[in-house]
Structure formats: C-alpha cells, structure tokens
Amino acid sequence: MIGPNGRPCPEWFARPQLGIFIHWGMFTIPAWAPRGRAIHELHGDDYYMSAVMTPYSEWYDNAVRVEGSETRKRHLELYGNKPYADFRPEFDVLSQKFDANEWADFFVECSATHCVFVAKHHDGYCLWPTQVENPHRPGWHSERDFVGELADAVRARGLRFGLYYSGGLDWTFRDTPIANLGEMFAAVPTEQDYREYALAQARELIDRYKPSIFWNDICWPNGDDVPVLLDYYYKAVPDGVTNDRWLGAHDFFNSLRDPETLKGFNDTMKERSAGGQQAETPSPFADYRCVEFGLGVVPREHKWEACRGLGLGFGYNSAEIPEDYMSSDEVIALYEDVTSKRGNLLINIGPLADGSIPDLQKTPLRALGRHLKS
C-alpha cells in the first residue's frame, strides 16, 4: 500500500489494527470542558465558537482565556484568577503515581498493536526532561521521563511506540485566544524562536525515543522545515510512519492575523461546515490520513486512521457522564467498520492526573480485546 506521500506504507502499519492514543498532562488537574456536543457538530452549528465550546478538556488553557466562555466562568468560581500554569505543582505530585507497566499491560489486554503518547500538547508542557529550553517559560517540562518509561514498557511487551507532538500550537509562544478554525491557524507561532524550538524538540524526540509513529498535530510553523525533518525521521526510523498534519503555510497563518482576511476565511469555512462539505485534500508528506471524530474524508486508495475518544473528547473530562461514553458494543462495531475499510482505529484513553484509567474507559476496551482474541 502506498501512502499519500508516494512512500510504501510499512507492512506492520498497513494491516488494519488497533492503537491506543493517550492524552495525559496538566489539563487533568482542572479536567473540565463543556459536555454533550461532538466537535463535528459544533463545526456545523456553532462554527465561530467551536474551539471554546468543544468537549476537549486538553484545550482548557485556551478556553479559560476566552471572555464569556463556560470554562472561564467556572474557573473564576472555583479558582479565581489562578493562572493555568499554577496547576503544575499539583500535577507534578499526582503524576508520580504513574505506572508505565500498568498502562502497557492494559494495552496488551485490549489487543492493541501500538500506542501514541502525547509528549507535548498545546499548553507546551513537555512530559520528558527535554534539553531544549523554552525561551518563554524555562523549565516547562517534567523532571521524570514519562515518555521514556512508557516507551520501554510498551516495547518490552512487543508493541510499537508512537509519539504525538503539538507542532502547530504552543500557547507558551503565542497565547492569542482561539474560538474557531481561522483563529487557530492565526495562532500558529511562526516566529523564528518557535520554529527553531519545535524543530530541535522534534529531533530530540526522534533521537532519544525512535518513535514508530510521529503524530504531529495541527500543522507546522514553517513549511521549509517539514521535508528536512521528515528526512531526518526516516533515516533514524526507516519503518516509521507519520500522519497528515504537516501544513506549513506560514504566509497563510500570518495573513489570518488581518481581521478582514480572517473573517473571509471563517465565513467560507462556516458555509462549508454547515453544508457538510468535506474534501479529500492533498497530503504530500503523509504515510496515512487521519479522520478525527468523523472529520475528514476516508481516502479511496491510501492508508488511513480513525481517531477519537471513548467520550466526546480526549483528555479526561469530569463533566462527562456515562451516557457520553461509547459502549462495548459500539467500540467493537466501530473497530469492525474501520478495519473493514483498510483503516486503523486509534482509540483514546484519558487517564486522571495520577495516571489511573477510569473504569468507564477500561470496560469497553477490555471487551474489544476479548472480541479480538476470540
């Protein structure tokens, strides 16, 4: 099977299979987002405020900065003017209960073949002791090497290890509040300091952990760096694969900081979203396409992946209720549907700050594991 980039998709990834996505970080301390509406519904119904109303708790640091948001109202009631960064000490303490072997054993129980661990999300907090210093927030990383511990535990059980990196957004470099898609692209840090920082961290992750999957999110700050970085990656991990989120249109990102250009882009995207229009866009750097919560066209010829949470988001959201989670039968049906169409299912778990995985997430994945072993 050939990827969108024209490169043969490695056999280990080409066959339909199950992967586990893990969103865990500082956002598990407030652990809250509005519940009840999936991201693809918000894009169609409430496009202009979709990034604020999203049930993605990992976007807490953004939503809390948007005037009038439910997240901000709740934050002021519970925490007053406490900055998001002040959640770090509590996370640093609770995260010491993290047990990589427990997670890896659970992945085996689920019959997963690989996992993808969030190393740095949009809040910029790194879950490994990076040697690449953040110029805007020195020391903005864990002392403990959570990435390395999980990589060792997973590989010891014969699974592949992948890494997620937020290349397109880092709110320690550019914290402009984001309410919609246009504002998200306008918030990509295109300045030279972030360009150098992201490239150096990506290389560090590749050198140190040799991830079988490099899962970049949103985009990349400068398109000139993408082929250079991916060449570096493939030389280090010849049978590695990467997803399709490498848009590096820095001139486009910068143009959206103009109010009129931003309005024109958002109005166009709102119209398309309301009409349910989705196009299969070119992805020259991808080994496979990613379809998140149904957003994105399943490619006719190339390898693809469906990713989603068991609930309506990725990070643990204390506002969600049992009815928001997929049942065992729904997870099994989703896996059968995706894999019947040549896709991989990357299903997400959102552990609590102490690393424990809620039973509402464990139960359906254990059922899927039993189903795949039967």
Tab-separated table of C-alpha atoms in Angstrom:
chain	number	residue	atom	x	y	z
A	1	MET	CA	0.000	0.000	0.000
A	2	ILE	CA	1.315	3.442	-0.966
A	3	GLY	CA	0.911	6.425	1.330
A	4	PRO	CA	-0.253	9.878	0.170
A	5	ASN	CA	3.435	10.840	0.055
A	6	GLY	CA	4.133	8.103	-2.513
A	7	ARG	CA	6.189	6.122	0.000
A	8	PRO	CA	5.243	2.454	0.567
A	9	CYS	CA	3.412	2.138	3.863
A	10	PRO	CA	5.392	-0.251	6.110
A	11	GLU	CA	3.742	-3.653	6.387
A	12	TRP	CA	3.495	-3.502	10.171
A	13	PHE	CA	1.249	-0.413	9.908
A	14	ALA	CA	-0.525	-1.247	6.641
A	15	ARG	CA	-2.565	-4.101	8.064
A	16	PRO	CA	-5.777	-2.973	9.855
A	17	GLN	CA	-5.230	-2.870	13.621
A	18	LEU	CA	-5.878	-1.186	16.953
A	19	GLY	CA	-3.788	1.562	18.526
A	20	ILE	CA	-4.224	3.349	21.854
A	21	PHE	CA	-3.990	7.155	21.975
A	22	ILE	CA	-3.103	8.657	25.390
A	23	HIS	CA	-3.899	12.285	26.314
A	24	TRP	CA	-2.471	12.999	29.764
A	25	GLY	CA	-0.933	16.140	31.164
A	26	MET	CA	-1.501	19.264	33.262
A	27	PHE	CA	-5.005	19.649	31.875
A	28	THR	CA	-6.033	16.665	34.038
A	29	ILE	CA	-5.996	18.924	37.105
A	30	PRO	CA	-8.911	21.220	36.119
A	31	ALA	CA	-10.151	18.289	33.976
A	32	TRP	CA	-13.168	20.097	32.573
A	33	ALA	CA	-14.791	21.140	29.306
A	34	PRO	CA	-18.403	21.699	28.204
A	35	ARG	CA	-20.027	18.329	27.579
A	36	GLY	CA	-22.636	16.983	25.254
A	37	ARG	CA	-21.705	18.022	21.695
A	38	ALA	CA	-19.136	16.425	19.405
A	39	ILE	CA	-16.601	18.585	17.578
A	40	HIS	CA	-18.027	17.832	14.125
A	41	GLU	CA	-21.468	19.002	15.287
A	42	LEU	CA	-20.018	22.227	16.685
A	43	HIS	CA	-18.229	22.968	13.411
A	44	GLY	CA	-21.581	22.836	11.647
A	45	ASP	CA	-23.809	24.525	14.235
A	46	ASP	CA	-21.577	26.884	16.214
A	47	TYR	CA	-18.572	27.311	13.977
A	48	TYR	CA	-17.440	30.711	15.241
A	49	MET	CA	-17.198	29.499	18.867
A	50	SER	CA	-16.454	25.820	18.219
A	51	ALA	CA	-12.969	25.870	19.793
A	52	VAL	CA	-14.411	27.296	23.027
A	53	MET	CA	-17.450	25.027	23.253
A	54	THR	CA	-15.501	21.887	22.369
A	55	PRO	CA	-15.607	18.990	24.875
A	56	TYR	CA	-11.808	18.739	24.553
A	57	SER	CA	-10.566	19.305	28.131
A	58	GLU	CA	-6.987	19.419	26.853
A	59	TRP	CA	-7.930	22.836	25.406
A	60	TYR	CA	-8.652	24.209	28.903
A	61	ASP	CA	-5.750	26.692	28.825
A	62	ASN	CA	-7.295	28.279	25.737
A	63	ALA	CA	-10.952	28.269	26.751
A	64	VAL	CA	-10.201	29.823	30.143
A	65	ARG	CA	-8.769	32.885	28.358
A	66	VAL	CA	-11.871	33.498	26.213
A	67	GLU	CA	-14.236	36.057	27.718
A	68	GLY	CA	-17.734	34.661	28.263
A	69	SER	CA	-16.779	31.005	27.891
A	70	GLU	CA	-18.305	28.429	30.213
A	71	THR	CA	-14.795	27.306	31.094
A	72	ARG	CA	-13.790	30.803	32.166
A	73	LYS	CA	-16.963	31.292	34.236
A	74	ARG	CA	-16.403	28.014	36.067
A	75	HIS	CA	-12.689	28.695	36.539
A	76	LEU	CA	-13.378	32.079	38.155
A	77	GLU	CA	-15.888	30.478	40.515
A	78	LEU	CA	-13.546	27.673	41.577
A	79	TYR	CA	-10.071	29.149	41.260
A	80	GLY	CA	-10.456	32.905	40.991
A	81	ASN	CA	-7.666	34.430	38.880
A	82	LYS	CA	-5.333	31.458	39.267
A	83	PRO	CA	-3.258	31.068	36.089
A	84	TYR	CA	-3.313	27.745	34.272
A	85	ALA	CA	0.434	27.381	34.885
A	86	ASP	CA	-0.257	27.212	38.630
A	87	PHE	CA	-1.840	23.774	38.173
A	88	ARG	CA	1.646	22.399	37.580
A	89	PRO	CA	2.660	21.676	41.220
A	90	GLU	CA	-0.442	19.538	41.780
A	91	PHE	CA	0.141	17.624	38.564
A	92	ASP	CA	3.808	17.116	39.400
A	93	VAL	CA	2.815	15.499	42.709
A	94	LEU	CA	-0.059	13.323	41.465
A	95	SER	CA	1.769	12.212	38.326
A	96	GLN	CA	4.376	10.445	40.446
A	97	LYS	CA	1.846	7.612	40.815
A	98	PHE	CA	2.188	6.944	37.068
A	99	ASP	CA	2.968	3.291	36.367
A	100	ALA	CA	4.036	2.615	32.778
A	101	ASN	CA	3.822	-1.138	33.266
A	102	GLU	CA	0.156	-0.939	34.300
A	103	TRP	CA	-0.658	1.014	31.149
A	104	ALA	CA	1.320	-1.346	28.924
A	105	ASP	CA	-0.351	-4.415	30.445
A	106	PHE	CA	-3.728	-2.826	29.774
A	107	PHE	CA	-2.822	-2.151	26.148
A	108	VAL	CA	-1.973	-5.830	25.740
A	109	GLU	CA	-5.308	-6.716	27.329
A	110	CYS	CA	-7.013	-4.525	24.707
A	111	SER	CA	-5.202	-6.414	21.889
A	112	ALA	CA	-3.560	-3.197	20.723
A	113	THR	CA	-0.504	-3.362	18.485
A	114	HIS	CA	0.783	0.129	19.275
A	115	CYS	CA	0.174	3.281	21.275
A	116	VAL	CA	0.643	7.004	20.619
A	117	PHE	CA	1.526	9.056	23.701
A	118	VAL	CA	1.084	12.836	23.896
A	119	ALA	CA	4.572	14.173	24.623
A	120	LYS	CA	3.626	17.869	24.357
A	121	HIS	CA	0.130	19.271	23.874
A	122	HIS	CA	-0.860	22.843	23.044
A	123	ASP	CA	-0.120	24.078	26.587
A	124	GLY	CA	3.540	23.427	25.771
A	125	TYR	CA	4.225	21.321	28.880
A	126	CYS	CA	6.646	18.523	27.990
A	127	LEU	CA	6.343	15.077	29.548
A	128	TRP	CA	10.016	14.325	29.181
A	129	PRO	CA	13.090	16.137	30.588
A	130	THR	CA	13.839	17.981	27.387
A	131	GLN	CA	17.218	19.599	26.929
A	132	VAL	CA	15.684	22.174	24.561
A	133	GLU	CA	14.910	25.138	26.800
A	134	ASN	CA	11.639	27.009	26.331
A	135	PRO	CA	12.723	30.662	25.980
A	136	HIS	CA	9.384	31.955	27.251
A	137	ARG	CA	8.887	29.536	30.142
A	138	PRO	CA	12.147	27.935	31.310
A	139	GLY	CA	11.825	24.518	32.924
A	140	TRP	CA	8.381	23.919	31.409
A	141	HIS	CA	8.766	20.141	31.459
A	142	SER	CA	8.574	17.173	33.811
A	143	GLU	CA	11.654	16.030	35.694
A	144	ARG	CA	10.578	12.421	35.304
A	145	ASP	CA	10.847	10.830	31.867
A	146	PHE	CA	7.272	9.658	31.355
A	147	VAL	CA	7.876	9.257	27.621
A	148	GLY	CA	10.896	7.031	28.087
A	149	GLU	CA	9.285	4.895	30.787
A	150	LEU	CA	6.241	4.189	28.646
A	151	ALA	CA	8.372	3.511	25.555
A	152	ASP	CA	10.351	0.879	27.456
A	153	ALA	CA	7.259	-0.735	28.983
A	154	VAL	CA	5.365	-0.918	25.697
A	155	ARG	CA	8.277	-2.297	23.705
A	156	ALA	CA	9.015	-4.901	26.382
A	157	ARG	CA	5.577	-6.336	25.581
A	158	GLY	CA	6.128	-6.410	21.829
A	159	LEU	CA	4.071	-3.315	20.976
A	160	ARG	CA	5.141	-0.374	18.843
A	161	PHE	CA	5.570	3.025	20.470
A	162	GLY	CA	4.444	6.285	18.872
A	163	LEU	CA	4.608	9.927	19.910
A	164	TYR	CA	2.238	12.870	19.499
A	165	TYR	CA	3.776	16.341	19.317
A	166	SER	CA	1.868	19.609	19.026
A	167	GLY	CA	3.900	21.259	16.303
A	168	GLY	CA	1.235	23.748	15.243
A	169	LEU	CA	0.199	25.292	18.560
A	170	ASP	CA	2.145	26.178	21.667
A	171	TRP	CA	0.463	28.679	23.955
A	172	THR	CA	3.712	29.488	25.749
A	173	PHE	CA	4.875	31.111	22.490
A	174	ARG	CA	1.598	32.579	21.190
A	175	ASP	CA	-1.399	32.647	23.524
A	176	THR	CA	-3.907	34.534	21.370
A	177	PRO	CA	-7.331	33.153	22.389
A	178	ILE	CA	-8.820	30.773	19.824
A	179	ALA	CA	-12.573	30.497	19.217
A	180	ASN	CA	-12.667	28.943	15.726
A	181	LEU	CA	-10.635	27.371	12.946
A	182	GLY	CA	-9.397	30.637	11.464
A	183	GLU	CA	-8.203	31.921	14.823
A	184	MET	CA	-6.470	28.592	15.411
A	185	PHE	CA	-4.359	28.941	12.264
A	186	ALA	CA	-3.717	32.609	13.082
A	187	ALA	CA	-2.353	31.492	16.459
A	188	VAL	CA	0.355	29.253	14.975
A	189	PRO	CA	3.685	30.664	16.212
A	190	THR	CA	5.590	31.407	13.007
A	191	GLU	CA	8.358	33.397	14.660
A	192	GLN	CA	11.932	32.161	14.369
A	193	ASP	CA	12.283	31.251	18.055
A	194	TYR	CA	9.402	28.774	17.903
A	195	ARG	CA	10.454	27.430	14.519
A	196	GLU	CA	13.873	26.564	15.960
A	197	TYR	CA	12.390	25.252	19.219
A	198	ALA	CA	9.891	22.893	17.581
A	199	LEU	CA	12.456	21.556	15.136
A	200	ALA	CA	15.006	20.960	17.903
A	201	GLN	CA	12.448	19.209	20.129
A	202	ALA	CA	11.229	17.003	17.290
A	203	ARG	CA	14.785	15.921	16.570
A	204	GLU	CA	15.373	15.290	20.261
A	205	LEU	CA	12.298	13.053	20.458
A	206	ILE	CA	13.400	11.154	17.358
A	207	ASP	CA	16.953	10.691	18.605
A	208	ARG	CA	16.007	9.721	22.132
A	209	TYR	CA	12.928	7.538	21.621
A	210	LYS	CA	12.925	6.398	17.954
A	211	PRO	CA	9.090	6.501	17.716
A	212	SER	CA	7.490	4.122	15.211
A	213	ILE	CA	4.807	6.785	14.683
A	214	PHE	CA	5.469	10.539	14.687
A	215	TRP	CA	1.987	12.018	15.101
A	216	ASN	CA	2.197	15.764	14.533
A	217	ASP	CA	-0.833	17.898	15.383
A	218	ILE	CA	-2.476	20.889	13.671
A	219	CYS	CA	0.346	21.900	11.275
A	220	TRP	CA	3.991	23.002	11.302
A	221	PRO	CA	5.215	26.585	11.786
A	222	ASN	CA	7.260	26.718	8.578
A	223	GLY	CA	6.873	24.515	5.512
A	224	ASP	CA	10.545	24.713	4.572
A	225	ASP	CA	11.423	22.607	7.612
A	226	VAL	CA	8.985	19.749	7.015
A	227	PRO	CA	10.862	17.735	4.341
A	228	VAL	CA	14.111	18.263	6.249
A	229	LEU	CA	12.600	16.960	9.490
A	230	LEU	CA	10.881	14.000	7.878
A	231	ASP	CA	14.058	13.011	6.068
A	232	TYR	CA	15.786	13.097	9.462
A	233	TYR	CA	12.999	10.946	10.923
A	234	TYR	CA	13.019	8.271	8.218
A	235	LYS	CA	16.797	7.959	8.429
A	236	ALA	CA	16.504	7.357	12.177
A	237	VAL	CA	13.394	5.128	11.939
A	238	PRO	CA	13.297	3.570	8.424
A	239	ASP	CA	9.990	1.771	9.049
A	240	GLY	CA	8.405	4.716	10.869
A	241	VAL	CA	5.208	6.436	9.744
A	242	THR	CA	3.759	9.913	10.117
A	243	ASN	CA	0.283	11.393	9.811
A	244	ASP	CA	-1.074	14.125	7.540
A	245	ARG	CA	-0.934	17.250	9.733
A	246	TRP	CA	2.109	18.950	8.262
A	247	LEU	CA	0.606	22.031	6.604
A	248	GLY	CA	3.456	24.540	6.782
A	249	ALA	CA	1.867	27.576	5.115
A	250	HIS	CA	3.438	30.247	7.314
A	251	ASP	CA	2.376	33.087	4.981
A	252	PHE	CA	-1.215	31.868	5.221
A	253	PHE	CA	-1.048	31.670	9.033
A	254	ASN	CA	0.337	35.202	9.217
A	255	SER	CA	-2.299	36.534	6.803
A	256	LEU	CA	-5.090	35.421	9.107
A	257	ARG	CA	-3.935	37.918	11.717
A	258	ASP	CA	-5.545	40.547	9.496
A	259	PRO	CA	-9.205	40.893	10.652
A	260	GLU	CA	-10.689	41.089	7.149
A	261	THR	CA	-8.740	38.092	5.867
A	262	LEU	CA	-9.697	36.150	8.982
A	263	LYS	CA	-13.373	36.999	8.521
A	264	GLY	CA	-13.343	35.911	4.894
A	265	PHE	CA	-11.710	32.582	5.742
A	266	ASN	CA	-14.086	31.886	8.623
A	267	ASP	CA	-17.173	32.782	6.617
A	268	THR	CA	-16.096	30.360	3.878
A	269	MET	CA	-15.350	27.557	6.339
A	270	LYS	CA	-18.618	28.165	8.180
A	271	GLU	CA	-20.547	27.791	4.923
A	272	ARG	CA	-18.737	24.584	4.055
A	273	SER	CA	-19.231	23.136	7.531
A	274	ALA	CA	-22.933	23.972	7.592
A	275	GLY	CA	-23.325	22.191	4.278
A	276	GLY	CA	-21.442	19.157	5.491
A	277	GLN	CA	-18.837	19.570	2.759
A	278	GLN	CA	-15.635	17.598	3.184
A	279	ALA	CA	-12.976	17.226	0.528
A	280	GLU	CA	-10.076	14.796	0.234
A	281	THR	CA	-7.256	17.323	0.320
A	282	PRO	CA	-3.712	16.547	-0.876
A	283	SER	CA	-1.282	15.486	1.844
A	284	PRO	CA	2.185	15.248	0.298
A	285	PHE	CA	4.064	14.403	3.495
A	286	ALA	CA	1.759	11.742	4.980
A	287	ASP	CA	2.148	7.998	5.214
A	288	TYR	CA	-1.549	7.857	6.101
A	289	ARG	CA	-4.621	10.060	6.503
A	290	CYS	CA	-6.235	10.842	9.851
A	291	VAL	CA	-10.005	11.142	10.332
A	292	GLU	CA	-10.823	12.621	13.769
A	293	PHE	CA	-14.322	12.088	15.163
A	294	GLY	CA	-15.616	11.761	11.608
A	295	LEU	CA	-13.961	14.999	10.414
A	296	GLY	CA	-12.163	14.145	7.199
A	297	VAL	CA	-12.800	12.061	4.116
A	298	VAL	CA	-11.803	8.389	4.154
A	299	PRO	CA	-9.310	8.094	1.263
A	300	ARG	CA	-10.182	5.749	-1.569
A	301	GLU	CA	-6.674	4.418	-2.118
A	302	HIS	CA	-4.373	5.279	0.769
A	303	LYS	CA	-3.878	4.015	4.286
A	304	TRP	CA	-5.937	5.870	6.878
A	305	GLU	CA	-6.680	6.045	10.569
A	306	ALA	CA	-9.795	6.850	12.581
A	307	CYS	CA	-9.006	8.535	15.885
A	308	ARG	CA	-11.431	9.515	18.612
A	309	GLY	CA	-12.028	9.339	22.341
A	310	LEU	CA	-14.326	6.919	24.108
A	311	GLY	CA	-16.214	10.023	25.179
A	312	LEU	CA	-16.530	13.229	23.159
A	313	GLY	CA	-13.000	14.473	23.795
A	314	PHE	CA	-9.517	13.194	24.509
A	315	GLY	CA	-8.253	14.437	27.887
A	316	TYR	CA	-10.234	13.301	30.938
A	317	ASN	CA	-13.339	15.477	31.333
A	318	SER	CA	-15.056	15.354	34.722
A	319	ALA	CA	-18.181	16.932	33.165
A	320	GLU	CA	-18.879	13.880	31.010
A	321	ILE	CA	-21.481	11.389	32.160
A	322	PRO	CA	-21.660	7.631	31.433
A	323	GLU	CA	-24.019	8.223	28.508
A	324	ASP	CA	-21.284	10.261	26.790
A	325	TYR	CA	-19.039	7.192	26.555
A	326	MET	CA	-19.133	4.511	23.901
A	327	SER	CA	-20.484	1.136	24.999
A	328	SER	CA	-18.591	-2.105	24.477
A	329	ASP	CA	-20.795	-2.989	21.506
A	330	GLU	CA	-20.268	0.443	19.942
A	331	VAL	CA	-16.481	0.204	20.235
A	332	ILE	CA	-16.473	-3.280	18.710
A	333	ALA	CA	-18.736	-2.128	15.872
A	334	LEU	CA	-16.515	0.910	15.229
A	335	TYR	CA	-13.401	-1.258	15.081
A	336	GLU	CA	-15.038	-3.699	12.654
A	337	ASP	CA	-16.253	-0.863	10.432
A	338	VAL	CA	-12.907	0.968	10.307
A	339	THR	CA	-10.773	-2.103	9.734
A	340	SER	CA	-13.126	-3.405	7.037
A	341	LYS	CA	-12.225	-0.240	5.079
A	342	ARG	CA	-8.419	-0.709	5.423
A	343	GLY	CA	-8.184	1.700	8.360
A	344	ASN	CA	-6.586	1.528	11.772
A	345	LEU	CA	-8.560	2.554	14.844
A	346	LEU	CA	-6.621	4.805	17.223
A	347	ILE	CA	-8.907	4.919	20.244
A	348	ASN	CA	-8.077	7.334	23.043
A	349	ILE	CA	-7.848	6.973	26.800
A	350	GLY	CA	-7.750	9.992	29.091
A	351	PRO	CA	-6.165	8.974	32.395
A	352	LEU	CA	-6.598	11.015	35.565
A	353	ALA	CA	-3.723	13.112	36.898
A	354	ASP	CA	-2.475	10.190	38.990
A	355	GLY	CA	-2.259	8.004	35.897
A	356	SER	CA	-5.276	5.850	36.735
A	357	ILE	CA	-7.589	4.922	33.865
A	358	PRO	CA	-11.311	5.281	34.672
A	359	ASP	CA	-13.415	2.098	34.503
A	360	LEU	CA	-15.757	3.798	32.002
A	361	GLN	CA	-12.799	3.739	29.611
A	362	LYS	CA	-11.394	0.350	30.590
A	363	THR	CA	-14.613	-1.641	30.249
A	364	PRO	CA	-15.333	-1.182	26.511
A	365	LEU	CA	-11.673	-1.587	25.572
A	366	ARG	CA	-11.393	-4.808	27.565
A	367	ALA	CA	-14.480	-6.050	25.725
A	368	LEU	CA	-12.837	-5.199	22.404
A	369	GLY	CA	-9.731	-7.063	23.495
A	370	ARG	CA	-11.752	-10.166	24.332
A	371	HIS	CA	-13.554	-9.882	20.997
A	372	LEU	CA	-10.288	-9.697	19.062
A	373	LYS	CA	-8.861	-12.677	20.940
A	374	SER	CA	-11.960	-14.855	20.394
